[in-house]
Structure formats: structure tokens, C-alpha cells
Amino acid sequence: MSKLNVVILAAGAGKRMQSSLPKVLHTLAGNPLLLHVVNTARLLLPHKICIVIGHGGEMVKQLITGDDLDWIMQEQQLGTGHALMQAQPHLDKDGLTLILYGDVPLINLDTLQKLIITAQGKYCALLTAVVEDPDGYGRIVRDPETKAITAIVEQKDASTEQQSIHEINTGIMLVPNIHLHEWLPKLENKNAQHEYYLTDIIAIAGRQNVPVTSSQSTNLWEVMGVNNKRQLAELERIYQKEQANKLLDQGVSLADPARIDVRGELVCEADVKIDVNCVFEGIVRLSDRVQVGANCILKNVTVAADTTISPYSLIEDTEIGENCKIGPYARIRPGTRLSNKVHIGNFVEVKNSRIALGSKANHLSYIGDSIVGENVNIGAGTITCNYDGANKHQTIIEDDVFIGSDTQLIAPVKIAKGSTIGAGSTITRDTPGDALTLTRVKQVSFSEWKRPTKSK
Ligand code: UD1
Ligand code: CA
């Protein structure tokens, strides 16, 4: 196969987004629009990916990274042809150049591969679409007899007759580099918008008898662009519906496919059940029979088989073992590893901690920077005091420890194997194993004491 160059046009300001953020940095499914396009382009294993930037270009460069990307600054946006002229010095002498748009995020790999095949390594190939309302798009002009494509005419330059054409230019096209190098310098801006139209190369191809082939995307939404927040929201819903359908096809049970958001990659094994309004970010893996209750948010989380996550839990950068019970209302923060059969109950916050087999913190606790052994029971209201105002310290709780309710463990501290801590203790020193430790003052009662009464 011939060498492939990809040029992604991303210089536009996107005024209609009503935002100071460059258009291509607005997010769809948690990722910038441009990143969707770059990632799809990468799957084609191209020789080069050139990105033409303009408005907010520096910001775009900082957020979309990779050694495989060539950045091209287009100071003034004088048209799509002008954008390609800026990229021209970066393009190979031969091979093919695929032109993509940074604001058309959902273009599919299959569709692009199909387009590449139609070009047969030497033709121009256009991705076209037949739409009900062609308003605003460039129209595909074909020879009435041979049906061969002879030109693309922009809306503003089109005759009334041409405006009635429903086959439109999606903008995505493939051009052999030898022709592109020859044709780009020939482009002029003698048109209604005084822009250098890339689309004018099609008429030149026609005049030089270079065949122009075409193909269509599998789904119309693949070629839909984002110009405003409404279109962005529409594409987001389309994308989420697609993700939900994929999950359903894989056998995942979704309480409502319209109420799940996947902003990254969600990988599910068999018989996974997901209730309504869950959000999955980054890479989330759910093993066999995992259940996720309503309104949970999971970001970069791995969950092993048979674990249940109850409603309203927020879990980030965490590994969870088999047969665990998490939530409702659990907050598990980055750096946490839970072994099998661990219970983390309501209003328990765990941060950067390891909790071993069968240990439980069922109610109202904070466990931070801790190493918790096996078969430990952490009573309600227990707090690891890991921060002294300047530094974080570690708490070690060894196997078979029982910590009574409302205990403070002042880190650094170690609770030795088999320790029992009496409820309401403030533990400041390491405890001996297999002993009861408590710091409670003796209970006293004052029988003469009277409750204060309201003064008149
Ligand atoms: C372009 C096509 C039109 C097609 C339509 C599909 C041309 C002349 N017309 O029209 O046939 O139907 O897209 O949406 O190509 N851009 C730059 N630098 C520039 C100009 C544009 O990077 O100087 C980028 C924009 O950021 C955008 C893309 O190119 O991502 C398309 O530009 P836009 O101005 O939207 O082109 P249209 O007039 O819509
Ligand atoms: Ca456009």
C-alpha cells in the first residue's frame, strides 16, 4: 500500500461555540474533539500526521501530544486550500494525503479504510454524503451522463440548479501527493468568500483526467461537524448511544441505555449489570458478574469478579478485588488497592491505601495512606489522622485487628496483629499485639448536677 500522510485541519476559531477555548479542544466523551480525530488517524498507521492550527494553537499543542504529530501554524485562516498550502512542505513527494477535520470527531476507521481502498493508490477519493438539507455544504457536481465527479461547488458560489444537489462534500478526501504538490500552487481565491478553496482541486483533477472516486460513511453522524454547543451535545448523545449499544451487544445489562456515559473505555466481562446514571471515565474494567448501582462514577478502576458497587459511590484510580461490597456512598480515591472480600460501606473515604482480604470499614471512616491487613474490622467513625499540617504519614494496621468506633489513629502509627482498640480512643503510639488498648478517661457521674434552666 502507498505511503499515507494525514492532514487534520484545526485552525478555525469556532466563534459559534461562544467560548474562549479553541473549538477543537471542546470535549466529547471527556476527550477533546481533535484527540478523537488524531486517535482514529493513528489507527491507519500513517507515515505522518500533520495538524494545521491557528486560533489558540499553543493551547492545542499543549493538550494534544505525541512525537508522531507535526504541527503547522496557519496564522491567518484564508481557506481550506490555504491551510493545505501551509502543510505542503511537510508532505511526502509520493503516496496519498488524507484530509480530516479537527471538528468532525466521530469519523470511523472503517469508513476511512473504505475511502482509501477506492483511491486505489492513485485516484482522488471524496467522502460524500446524501443529505435531506444540503444547506451550507459544498455540492458534488457530476457529469450528467458518465456520473463522474467533475467539481465541488461551494454553497455561496453555486447556481440555483447546483444548490438543488443533495450530494454534499463532507470535506474528508484523499489526494495523491504528486497531484497535490502540483495543484495547491494553482489555487486562487476568486470566489464569493475570497478564500483558497481546497475543493477547487477537484475541477483541476477533472481537467487533467485524474479520476475522482467517492464513497460514503456507514453512518451519517460520522461526518457531522461541531460548530456550536447544540451540535456538540447532539454528537455526545449519538456517541453515548453507540457505546451503550456496543455494551448491550456484548451482553452487558444496562438498566437504561440512555442513562450511561462512557468517557473513555469500559471493558466488561460476562453478566455485568449497570444501573442508571453511571459515568465511566478513563479505562474501567468490570469482571464477571460485577454490579454497579445507580449514580456511581468510576474513573480508571478495575473491579474483579462478583463485586457489588452500591449506589452513589465515587471511585478513582483504584483496583478492587473479588467479592467486595462497596458503598452505598463510598468514596475511594487514587492509589487504593482492595483485596478480595473487602467491605467499604457508606460514607467511608479511602485514599492511597491497601486493604487485605476480608477486612471491613462499614461506616463513616477516613482511611488514608494506610496499609490494612487481613480480617480487620474498622469501627464506625474511625479516622486515620494522616496529615500533621505539613506532611502525610502512614498508618499500619496488621491482621486480625479490631478497632472500636470513633477512634483516631495518629499517624505514623502501627497497630500490631490481633490488637483491639477500645471505642473512642486516640492512639498516638504503636500498640502491642493481641492486647486491648484504649485511651478513654474513666466514666464519672455527678448526681448533684442540674441542667441549666432558661434565665427569665
Ligand atoms: C468546507 C468545504 C465544503 C464542505 C464543508 C463540510 C471547502 C472550501 N469547503 O466548507 O465543501 O461541504 O467543509 O463541513 O473546503 N480550516 C482551517 N483553516 C482555514 C479554513 C478552515 O484550518 O483557513 C478548518 C476549519 O477549522 C474547519 C475545516 O477546516 O475545521 C473546515 O472549514 P470551514 O470554514 O468550516 O469550511 P466550510 O466553509 O464549512
Ligand atoms: Ca464547516
Tab-separated table of C-alpha atoms and ligand atoms in Angstrom:
chain	number	residue	atom	x	y	z
A	1	MET	CA	0.000	0.000	0.000
A	2	SER	CA	1.178	3.520	-0.703
A	3	LYS	CA	2.512	5.793	1.978
A	4	LEU	CA	-0.183	7.686	3.849
A	5	ASN	CA	0.003	11.275	5.111
A	6	VAL	CA	-2.822	12.684	7.191
A	7	VAL	CA	-3.558	16.404	7.441
A	8	ILE	CA	-6.018	17.464	10.106
A	9	LEU	CA	-7.482	20.941	9.702
A	10	ALA	CA	-7.919	22.576	13.077
A	11	ALA	CA	-7.191	26.275	12.662
A	12	GLY	CA	-10.711	27.644	12.850
A	13	ALA	CA	-11.770	29.843	15.770
A	14	GLY	CA	-15.190	28.331	16.245
A	15	LYS	CA	-16.878	31.615	17.145
A	16	ARG	CA	-20.279	29.967	17.340
A	17	MET	CA	-19.131	27.883	20.315
A	18	GLN	CA	-19.367	31.137	22.334
A	19	SER	CA	-16.239	30.177	24.223
A	20	SER	CA	-12.660	31.298	24.712
A	21	LEU	CA	-11.495	27.698	24.348
A	22	PRO	CA	-10.351	26.753	20.818
A	23	LYS	CA	-13.147	24.773	19.181
A	24	VAL	CA	-11.193	21.540	18.738
A	25	LEU	CA	-10.449	21.425	22.475
A	26	HIS	CA	-14.080	21.195	23.490
A	27	THR	CA	-14.696	17.719	24.757
A	28	LEU	CA	-16.836	14.865	23.563
A	29	ALA	CA	-16.993	11.852	25.842
A	30	GLY	CA	-14.365	13.502	28.032
A	31	ASN	CA	-11.765	13.946	25.298
A	32	PRO	CA	-11.008	16.950	23.070
A	33	LEU	CA	-12.667	16.756	19.643
A	34	LEU	CA	-9.260	16.844	17.988
A	35	LEU	CA	-7.996	13.911	20.043
A	36	HIS	CA	-10.807	11.733	18.701
A	37	VAL	CA	-9.676	12.543	15.167
A	38	VAL	CA	-5.975	12.064	15.977
A	39	ASN	CA	-6.646	8.687	17.595
A	40	THR	CA	-8.648	7.470	14.612
A	41	ALA	CA	-5.917	8.726	12.259
A	42	ARG	CA	-3.317	6.833	14.291
A	43	LEU	CA	-5.182	3.570	13.701
A	44	LEU	CA	-4.441	3.963	9.983
A	45	LEU	CA	-0.711	3.739	10.817
A	46	PRO	CA	0.116	6.750	8.639
A	47	HIS	CA	3.620	7.834	7.773
A	48	LYS	CA	2.817	11.339	9.033
A	49	ILE	CA	0.106	13.224	10.862
A	50	CYS	CA	0.158	16.993	10.251
A	51	ILE	CA	-2.165	19.220	12.236
A	52	VAL	CA	-2.902	22.719	10.985
A	53	ILE	CA	-3.572	25.031	13.907
A	54	GLY	CA	-4.343	28.714	14.222
A	55	HIS	CA	-6.629	30.127	16.891
A	56	GLY	CA	-5.386	29.048	20.314
A	57	GLY	CA	-2.775	26.916	18.598
A	58	GLU	CA	-0.339	26.926	21.514
A	59	MET	CA	-3.009	25.627	23.835
A	60	VAL	CA	-3.965	22.921	21.343
A	61	LYS	CA	-0.332	21.797	21.069
A	62	GLN	CA	-0.006	21.538	24.837
A	63	LEU	CA	-3.067	19.374	25.222
A	64	ILE	CA	-2.706	17.039	22.269
A	65	THR	CA	0.686	15.418	22.454
A	66	GLY	CA	2.750	12.791	20.694
A	67	ASP	CA	6.043	12.511	18.819
A	68	ASP	CA	4.103	11.394	15.780
A	69	LEU	CA	2.437	14.792	15.317
A	70	ASP	CA	3.710	17.575	13.043
A	71	TRP	CA	2.285	20.972	13.978
A	72	ILE	CA	1.711	23.610	11.353
A	73	MET	CA	0.788	27.171	12.201
A	74	GLN	CA	-1.664	28.886	9.887
A	75	GLU	CA	-1.514	32.483	11.076
A	76	GLN	CA	-4.457	33.675	9.004
A	77	GLN	CA	-7.297	31.405	8.000
A	78	LEU	CA	-7.572	32.066	4.295
A	79	GLY	CA	-9.425	28.863	3.460
A	80	THR	CA	-9.046	25.105	3.439
A	81	GLY	CA	-6.775	25.282	0.370
A	82	HIS	CA	-4.571	27.811	2.138
A	83	ALA	CA	-4.412	25.504	5.160
A	84	LEU	CA	-3.140	22.697	2.931
A	85	MET	CA	-0.588	25.051	1.349
A	86	GLN	CA	0.893	25.560	4.825
A	87	ALA	CA	1.126	21.805	5.295
A	88	GLN	CA	2.545	21.146	1.833
A	89	PRO	CA	6.276	21.346	2.745
A	90	HIS	CA	5.690	18.588	5.308
A	91	LEU	CA	4.060	16.174	2.888
A	92	ASP	CA	5.875	13.302	1.217
A	93	LYS	CA	6.612	13.504	-2.512
A	94	ASP	CA	4.510	10.478	-3.250
A	95	GLY	CA	1.856	8.448	-1.517
A	96	LEU	CA	-1.555	9.751	-0.550
A	97	THR	CA	-2.769	12.550	1.704
A	98	LEU	CA	-5.936	12.091	3.710
A	99	ILE	CA	-7.597	15.323	4.823
A	100	LEU	CA	-9.561	15.199	8.065
A	101	TYR	CA	-11.272	17.922	10.105
A	102	GLY	CA	-10.493	18.516	13.763
A	103	ASP	CA	-14.142	19.378	14.374
A	104	VAL	CA	-15.564	16.198	12.810
A	105	PRO	CA	-14.795	13.904	15.730
A	106	LEU	CA	-16.692	10.688	15.101
A	107	ILE	CA	-15.297	9.647	11.749
A	108	ASN	CA	-14.867	5.888	11.788
A	109	LEU	CA	-11.825	3.819	10.930
A	110	ASP	CA	-13.853	1.525	8.628
A	111	THR	CA	-15.158	4.466	6.629
A	112	LEU	CA	-11.645	5.843	6.143
A	113	GLN	CA	-10.281	2.448	5.152
A	114	LYS	CA	-13.054	2.107	2.598
A	115	LEU	CA	-12.208	5.553	1.196
A	116	ILE	CA	-8.534	4.631	0.950
A	117	ILE	CA	-9.396	1.483	-0.991
A	118	THR	CA	-11.485	3.452	-3.519
A	119	ALA	CA	-8.482	5.687	-4.248
A	120	GLN	CA	-6.512	2.631	-5.436
A	121	GLY	CA	-3.282	4.411	-4.601
A	122	LYS	CA	-3.611	6.874	-7.479
A	123	TYR	CA	-7.069	8.494	-7.681
A	124	CYS	CA	-8.647	11.337	-5.764
A	125	ALA	CA	-11.316	9.985	-3.432
A	126	LEU	CA	-14.070	12.013	-1.810
A	127	LEU	CA	-16.166	11.068	1.163
A	128	THR	CA	-19.575	12.331	0.154
A	129	ALA	CA	-22.991	12.149	1.779
A	130	VAL	CA	-26.515	12.426	0.504
A	131	VAL	CA	-28.459	14.643	2.866
A	132	GLU	CA	-32.001	15.963	3.058
A	133	ASP	CA	-30.840	19.506	3.790
A	134	PRO	CA	-27.622	20.314	1.896
A	135	ASP	CA	-27.654	23.945	3.016
A	136	GLY	CA	-24.191	25.325	3.728
A	137	TYR	CA	-22.244	22.441	2.244
A	138	GLY	CA	-20.195	22.178	-0.908
A	139	ARG	CA	-22.151	20.315	-3.614
A	140	ILE	CA	-20.786	17.386	-5.595
A	141	VAL	CA	-21.166	18.116	-9.299
A	142	ARG	CA	-21.280	15.051	-11.544
A	143	ASP	CA	-21.266	14.651	-15.312
A	144	PRO	CA	-24.924	14.056	-16.262
A	145	GLU	CA	-24.015	11.120	-18.485
A	146	THR	CA	-20.975	9.387	-17.004
A	147	LYS	CA	-21.836	10.389	-13.396
A	148	ALA	CA	-18.139	11.105	-12.929
A	149	ILE	CA	-17.373	13.829	-10.371
A	150	THR	CA	-16.300	16.993	-12.173
A	151	ALA	CA	-16.246	19.623	-9.417
A	152	ILE	CA	-17.230	20.681	-5.923
A	153	VAL	CA	-19.128	23.944	-5.790
A	154	GLU	CA	-19.434	25.834	-2.536
A	155	GLN	CA	-22.920	26.900	-1.455
A	156	LYS	CA	-22.121	30.585	-1.898
A	157	ASP	CA	-20.833	30.063	-5.430
A	158	ALA	CA	-23.478	27.579	-6.528
A	159	SER	CA	-26.115	28.248	-9.177
A	160	THR	CA	-29.751	27.651	-8.243
A	161	GLU	CA	-29.573	24.387	-10.147
A	162	GLN	CA	-26.426	23.314	-8.276
A	163	GLN	CA	-27.991	24.275	-4.961
A	164	SER	CA	-30.644	21.623	-5.539
A	165	ILE	CA	-27.962	18.886	-5.463
A	166	HIS	CA	-28.281	16.763	-2.334
A	167	GLU	CA	-24.928	15.009	-2.563
A	168	ILE	CA	-22.522	17.044	-0.443
A	169	ASN	CA	-18.814	17.200	0.260
A	170	THR	CA	-18.079	16.053	3.807
A	171	GLY	CA	-14.666	17.681	3.453
A	172	ILE	CA	-12.846	14.419	4.039
A	173	MET	CA	-10.852	13.465	0.991
A	174	LEU	CA	-7.826	11.625	-0.253
A	175	VAL	CA	-5.455	13.121	-2.814
A	176	PRO	CA	-2.325	11.583	-4.363
A	177	ASN	CA	0.649	13.654	-3.236
A	178	ILE	CA	2.155	14.096	-6.689
A	179	HIS	CA	-1.047	15.850	-7.773
A	180	LEU	CA	-1.467	17.772	-4.549
A	181	HIS	CA	2.024	19.258	-4.881
A	182	GLU	CA	1.200	20.321	-8.418
A	183	TRP	CA	-2.318	21.618	-7.770
A	184	LEU	CA	-2.033	23.532	-4.495
A	185	PRO	CA	0.047	26.391	-6.019
A	186	LYS	CA	-2.625	26.738	-8.707
A	187	LEU	CA	-5.449	27.528	-6.299
A	188	GLU	CA	-6.900	31.031	-6.465
A	189	ASN	CA	-9.289	32.932	-4.244
A	190	LYS	CA	-11.549	34.333	-6.922
A	191	ASN	CA	-14.793	33.259	-5.340
A	192	ALA	CA	-17.646	34.558	-3.227
A	193	GLN	CA	-15.695	34.191	0.036
A	194	HIS	CA	-12.275	35.235	-1.329
A	195	GLU	CA	-10.839	32.061	0.156
A	196	TYR	CA	-8.472	29.480	-1.221
A	197	TYR	CA	-10.801	26.512	-1.571
A	198	LEU	CA	-9.198	23.097	-1.334
A	199	THR	CA	-12.290	21.831	-3.111
A	200	ASP	CA	-11.170	23.571	-6.323
A	201	ILE	CA	-8.587	20.847	-6.878
A	202	ILE	CA	-11.419	18.551	-7.915
A	203	ALA	CA	-12.176	20.603	-11.022
A	204	ILE	CA	-8.442	20.593	-11.813
A	205	ALA	CA	-8.407	16.799	-11.453
A	206	GLY	CA	-11.332	16.650	-13.868
A	207	ARG	CA	-9.495	18.776	-16.418
A	208	GLN	CA	-6.407	16.569	-16.160
A	209	ASN	CA	-8.424	13.362	-16.362
A	210	VAL	CA	-7.359	12.211	-12.930
A	211	PRO	CA	-10.279	10.043	-11.806
A	212	VAL	CA	-12.216	11.221	-8.743
A	213	THR	CA	-13.911	8.365	-6.919
A	214	SER	CA	-16.238	8.604	-3.965
A	215	SER	CA	-17.576	6.587	-1.089
A	216	GLN	CA	-19.961	7.137	1.787
A	217	SER	CA	-19.720	6.684	5.521
A	218	THR	CA	-21.670	3.886	7.182
A	219	ASN	CA	-23.442	6.385	9.447
A	220	LEU	CA	-24.322	9.986	8.725
A	221	TRP	CA	-23.188	11.130	12.186
A	222	GLU	CA	-19.600	10.158	11.363
A	223	VAL	CA	-19.307	13.161	9.075
A	224	MET	CA	-21.213	15.601	11.236
A	225	GLY	CA	-19.170	18.613	12.333
A	226	VAL	CA	-19.329	20.619	15.512
A	227	ASN	CA	-19.997	24.329	15.045
A	228	ASN	CA	-21.954	25.123	18.192
A	229	LYS	CA	-22.803	23.705	21.603
A	230	ARG	CA	-26.057	22.237	20.348
A	231	GLN	CA	-24.287	20.167	17.724
A	232	LEU	CA	-21.698	19.143	20.304
A	233	ALA	CA	-24.433	17.962	22.669
A	234	GLU	CA	-26.165	16.085	19.840
A	235	LEU	CA	-22.970	14.283	18.872
A	236	GLU	CA	-22.281	13.438	22.504
A	237	ARG	CA	-25.682	11.715	22.766
A	238	ILE	CA	-25.115	9.875	19.480
A	239	TYR	CA	-21.724	8.711	20.708
A	240	GLN	CA	-23.104	7.570	24.069
A	241	LYS	CA	-25.941	5.693	22.399
A	242	GLU	CA	-23.387	3.882	20.248
A	243	GLN	CA	-21.326	2.960	23.323
A	244	ALA	CA	-24.433	1.706	25.109
A	245	ASN	CA	-25.462	-0.397	22.118
A	246	LYS	CA	-22.000	-1.945	21.916
A	247	LEU	CA	-22.187	-2.876	25.600
A	248	LEU	CA	-25.658	-4.369	25.189
A	249	ASP	CA	-24.439	-6.376	22.191
A	250	GLN	CA	-21.624	-7.753	24.354
A	251	GLY	CA	-24.189	-8.928	26.895
A	252	VAL	CA	-23.898	-6.189	29.497
A	253	SER	CA	-27.203	-5.428	31.245
A	254	LEU	CA	-27.955	-1.715	31.263
A	255	ALA	CA	-30.973	-0.558	33.243
A	256	ASP	CA	-31.389	2.246	30.708
A	257	PRO	CA	-29.076	2.595	27.691
A	258	ALA	CA	-29.956	6.297	27.553
A	259	ARG	CA	-28.580	6.858	31.037
A	260	ILE	CA	-24.957	5.744	30.914
A	261	ASP	CA	-21.938	7.839	29.974
A	262	VAL	CA	-18.694	6.259	28.890
A	263	ARG	CA	-15.907	8.831	28.699
A	264	GLY	CA	-13.064	6.535	27.831
A	265	GLU	CA	-13.079	2.775	27.629
A	266	LEU	CA	-15.366	0.442	29.531
A	267	VAL	CA	-14.422	-3.220	29.265
A	268	CYS	CA	-16.918	-5.699	30.693
A	269	GLU	CA	-16.783	-9.450	31.154
A	270	ALA	CA	-19.862	-11.685	31.403
A	271	ASP	CA	-23.096	-10.831	33.207
A	272	VAL	CA	-22.163	-7.341	34.306
A	273	LYS	CA	-25.116	-5.212	35.420
A	274	ILE	CA	-25.124	-1.429	35.399
A	275	ASP	CA	-27.950	0.617	36.866
A	276	VAL	CA	-28.951	4.105	35.712
A	277	ASN	CA	-26.874	7.298	35.628
A	278	CYS	CA	-23.410	5.808	35.932
A	279	VAL	CA	-20.379	7.578	34.494
A	280	PHE	CA	-17.252	5.677	33.466
A	281	GLU	CA	-14.080	7.654	32.816
A	282	GLY	CA	-10.622	6.650	31.667
A	283	ILE	CA	-10.183	2.884	31.499
A	284	VAL	CA	-12.637	0.889	33.575
A	285	ARG	CA	-12.655	-2.916	33.665
A	286	LEU	CA	-15.512	-4.836	35.222
A	287	SER	CA	-15.093	-8.593	35.594
A	288	ASP	CA	-17.719	-11.335	35.640
A	289	ARG	CA	-20.961	-10.586	37.473
A	290	VAL	CA	-19.885	-7.186	38.761
A	291	GLN	CA	-22.856	-4.978	39.602
A	292	VAL	CA	-22.749	-1.220	39.622
A	293	GLY	CA	-25.621	0.563	41.360
A	294	ALA	CA	-27.291	3.774	40.271
A	295	ASN	CA	-25.403	7.074	40.171
A	296	CYS	CA	-21.871	5.724	40.511
A	297	ILE	CA	-18.815	7.356	38.985
A	298	LEU	CA	-15.815	5.141	38.223
A	299	LYS	CA	-12.595	6.548	36.812
A	300	ASN	CA	-9.660	4.282	35.946
A	301	VAL	CA	-10.920	1.431	38.049
A	302	THR	CA	-10.501	-2.332	37.811
A	303	VAL	CA	-13.115	-4.447	39.542
A	304	ALA	CA	-12.700	-8.229	39.923
A	305	ALA	CA	-15.487	-10.794	39.729
A	306	ASP	CA	-18.628	-10.827	41.882
A	307	THR	CA	-18.061	-7.442	43.475
A	308	THR	CA	-21.030	-5.163	44.055
A	309	ILE	CA	-20.771	-1.412	43.994
A	310	SER	CA	-23.851	0.131	45.552
A	311	PRO	CA	-25.412	3.467	44.536
A	312	TYR	CA	-23.729	6.874	44.773
A	313	SER	CA	-20.160	5.640	45.000
A	314	LEU	CA	-17.271	7.635	43.542
A	315	ILE	CA	-14.140	5.583	42.816
A	316	GLU	CA	-10.918	6.773	41.154
A	317	ASP	CA	-7.619	5.095	40.224
A	318	THR	CA	-8.375	2.022	42.265
A	319	GLU	CA	-8.108	-1.748	42.000
A	320	ILE	CA	-10.858	-3.737	43.650
A	321	GLY	CA	-10.700	-7.491	44.274
A	322	GLU	CA	-13.328	-10.221	44.040
A	323	ASN	CA	-16.455	-10.442	46.140
A	324	CYS	CA	-16.126	-6.990	47.630
A	325	LYS	CA	-19.040	-4.877	48.788
A	326	ILE	CA	-18.590	-1.193	48.114
A	327	GLY	CA	-20.972	1.604	49.052
A	328	PRO	CA	-23.579	2.954	49.016
A	329	TYR	CA	-21.921	6.366	49.233
A	330	ALA	CA	-18.342	5.130	49.215
A	331	ARG	CA	-15.573	7.497	48.164
A	332	ILE	CA	-12.431	5.683	47.074
A	333	ARG	CA	-9.588	7.900	45.979
A	334	PRO	CA	-6.463	7.316	43.880
A	335	GLY	CA	-3.843	4.770	44.827
A	336	THR	CA	-6.157	2.345	46.570
A	337	ARG	CA	-5.974	-1.439	46.278
A	338	LEU	CA	-8.638	-3.545	47.852
A	339	SER	CA	-8.088	-7.269	48.091
A	340	ASN	CA	-10.901	-9.856	47.928
A	341	LYS	CA	-13.957	-9.789	50.209
A	342	VAL	CA	-13.327	-6.261	51.420
A	343	HIS	CA	-16.295	-4.173	52.553
A	344	ILE	CA	-16.245	-0.396	52.260
A	345	GLY	CA	-19.553	0.961	53.476
A	346	ASN	CA	-21.430	4.217	53.472
A	347	PHE	CA	-19.608	7.491	53.982
A	348	VAL	CA	-16.252	5.781	54.097
A	349	GLU	CA	-13.399	7.561	52.335
A	350	VAL	CA	-10.311	5.560	51.427
A	351	LYS	CA	-7.238	7.175	49.914
A	352	ASN	CA	-3.925	5.703	48.789
A	353	SER	CA	-4.361	2.623	50.941
A	354	ARG	CA	-4.087	-1.143	50.688
A	355	ILE	CA	-6.693	-3.237	52.394
A	356	ALA	CA	-6.199	-7.001	52.564
A	357	LEU	CA	-8.533	-9.985	52.387
A	358	GLY	CA	-11.802	-9.840	54.281
A	359	SER	CA	-11.279	-6.518	56.047
A	360	LYS	CA	-14.183	-4.168	56.646
A	361	ALA	CA	-14.829	-0.481	57.189
A	362	ASN	CA	-18.557	-0.277	57.034
A	363	HIS	CA	-19.480	3.177	58.263
A	364	LEU	CA	-18.284	6.796	58.359
A	365	SER	CA	-14.496	6.474	58.249
A	366	TYR	CA	-11.421	8.009	56.712
A	367	ILE	CA	-8.633	5.626	55.819
A	368	GLY	CA	-5.717	7.454	54.229
A	369	ASP	CA	-2.130	6.400	53.444
A	370	SER	CA	-2.741	3.131	55.255
A	371	ILE	CA	-1.814	-0.497	54.993
A	372	VAL	CA	-4.539	-2.645	56.420
A	373	GLY	CA	-4.021	-6.376	56.952
A	374	GLU	CA	-6.442	-9.285	56.648
A	375	ASN	CA	-9.596	-9.743	58.621
A	376	VAL	CA	-9.525	-6.296	60.186
A	377	ASN	CA	-12.667	-4.606	61.433
A	378	ILE	CA	-12.597	-0.831	61.429
A	379	GLY	CA	-15.405	0.562	63.558
A	380	ALA	CA	-17.744	3.386	62.609
A	381	GLY	CA	-16.231	6.839	62.722
A	382	THR	CA	-12.600	5.704	62.775
A	383	ILE	CA	-10.214	8.266	61.339
A	384	THR	CA	-6.589	7.847	60.329
A	385	CYS	CA	-5.056	11.232	61.122
A	386	ASN	CA	-2.518	11.079	58.314
A	387	TYR	CA	-1.744	14.788	57.963
A	388	ASP	CA	0.060	16.877	60.544
A	389	GLY	CA	-0.466	20.094	58.647
A	390	ALA	CA	2.779	19.746	56.728
A	391	ASN	CA	3.386	16.098	55.890
A	392	LYS	CA	1.444	12.896	55.303
A	393	HIS	CA	2.173	9.852	57.453
A	394	GLN	CA	1.376	6.175	57.204
A	395	THR	CA	-0.872	4.040	59.374
A	396	ILE	CA	-0.226	0.298	59.519
A	397	ILE	CA	-2.974	-1.943	60.777
A	398	GLU	CA	-1.903	-5.578	60.928
A	399	ASP	CA	-4.044	-8.724	60.524
A	400	ASP	CA	-6.942	-9.523	62.851
A	401	VAL	CA	-7.131	-6.061	64.396
A	402	PHE	CA	-10.420	-4.769	65.791
A	403	ILE	CA	-10.754	-1.018	66.018
A	404	GLY	CA	-13.589	0.286	68.146
A	405	SER	CA	-15.836	3.051	66.860
A	406	ASP	CA	-14.813	6.695	66.846
A	407	THR	CA	-11.107	6.026	67.153
A	408	GLN	CA	-8.382	8.348	65.886
A	409	LEU	CA	-5.157	6.752	64.751
A	410	ILE	CA	-2.492	9.482	64.771
A	411	ALA	CA	-0.014	8.559	62.042
A	412	PRO	CA	2.688	7.420	61.826
A	413	VAL	CA	1.428	4.565	63.939
A	414	LYS	CA	1.304	0.777	63.832
A	415	ILE	CA	-1.489	-1.324	65.274
A	416	ALA	CA	0.062	-4.750	65.776
A	417	LYS	CA	-1.540	-8.062	64.838
A	418	GLY	CA	-4.512	-9.028	66.940
A	419	SER	CA	-4.791	-5.637	68.697
A	420	THR	CA	-8.142	-4.485	69.949
A	421	ILE	CA	-8.677	-0.756	70.288
A	422	GLY	CA	-11.385	0.397	72.641
A	423	ALA	CA	-14.007	2.693	71.159
A	424	GLY	CA	-13.345	6.410	71.360
A	425	SER	CA	-9.563	6.094	71.662
A	426	THR	CA	-6.923	8.456	70.370
A	427	ILE	CA	-3.958	6.236	69.506
A	428	THR	CA	-0.659	8.078	69.271
A	429	ARG	CA	1.837	5.249	69.835
A	430	ASP	CA	2.256	1.768	68.330
A	431	THR	CA	0.149	-0.842	70.080
A	432	PRO	CA	1.297	-4.270	71.279
A	433	GLY	CA	-0.187	-7.286	69.508
A	434	ASP	CA	-3.080	-9.312	70.911
A	435	ALA	CA	-3.778	-6.719	73.619
A	436	LEU	CA	-6.614	-4.307	74.364
A	437	THR	CA	-5.510	-0.700	74.080
A	438	LEU	CA	-7.710	2.224	74.953
A	439	THR	CA	-7.207	5.831	75.898
A	440	ARG	CA	-10.538	6.566	77.435
A	441	VAL	CA	-10.872	8.537	80.662
A	442	LYS	CA	-12.809	6.767	83.379
A	443	GLN	CA	-16.567	7.264	83.205
A	444	VAL	CA	-17.795	9.514	86.031
A	445	SER	CA	-21.292	10.615	87.107
A	446	PHE	CA	-22.366	13.668	89.180
A	447	SER	CA	-25.697	13.072	90.858
A	448	GLU	CA	-25.950	16.650	92.240
A	449	TRP	CA	-25.516	18.202	88.847
A	450	LYS	CA	-28.533	20.089	87.460
A	451	ARG	CA	-29.276	21.037	83.890
A	452	PRO	CA	-29.137	24.775	83.332
A	453	THR	CA	-32.548	26.446	83.073
A	454	LYS	CA	-33.555	29.327	80.866
A	455	SER	CA	-32.976	32.713	82.540
A	456	LYS	CA	-36.104	34.915	82.728
B	1	UD1	C1	-15.836	23.048	3.872
B	1	UD1	C2	-15.798	22.638	2.399
B	1	UD1	C3	-17.208	22.226	1.950
B	1	UD1	C4	-17.731	21.129	2.833
B	1	UD1	C5	-17.676	21.535	4.299
B	1	UD1	C6	-18.016	20.367	5.171
B	1	UD1	C7	-14.056	23.979	1.371
B	1	UD1	C8	-13.758	25.180	0.549
B	1	UD1	N1	-15.320	23.745	1.614
B	1	UD1	O1	-16.647	24.203	3.926
B	1	UD1	O2	-17.174	21.791	0.598
B	1	UD1	O3	-19.069	20.820	2.449
B	1	UD1	O4	-16.366	21.978	4.661
B	1	UD1	O5	-18.137	20.794	6.501
B	1	UD1	O6	-13.159	23.260	1.754
B	1	UD1	N2	-9.944	25.457	8.376
B	1	UD1	C9	-8.616	25.734	8.608
B	1	UD1	N3	-8.047	26.802	8.021
B	1	UD1	C10	-8.738	27.603	7.169
B	1	UD1	C11	-10.088	27.317	6.912
B	1	UD1	C12	-10.664	26.230	7.541
B	1	UD1	O7	-7.957	25.028	9.378
B	1	UD1	O8	-8.152	28.558	6.668
B	1	UD1	C13	-10.565	24.309	9.046
B	1	UD1	C14	-11.684	24.723	9.967
B	1	UD1	O9	-11.209	24.893	11.289
B	1	UD1	C15	-12.629	23.547	9.886
B	1	UD1	C16	-12.407	22.999	8.486
B	1	UD1	O10	-11.159	23.496	8.063
B	1	UD1	O11	-12.310	22.529	10.792
B	1	UD1	C17	-13.492	23.407	7.517
B	1	UD1	O12	-13.556	24.799	7.459
B	1	UD1	P1	-14.895	25.583	7.283
B	1	UD1	O13	-14.610	27.019	7.195
B	1	UD1	O14	-15.868	25.111	8.278
B	1	UD1	O15	-15.333	25.086	5.828
B	1	UD1	P2	-16.761	25.200	5.195
B	1	UD1	O16	-16.932	26.559	4.667
B	1	UD1	O17	-17.763	24.666	6.118
B	2	CA	CA	-17.840	23.851	8.438
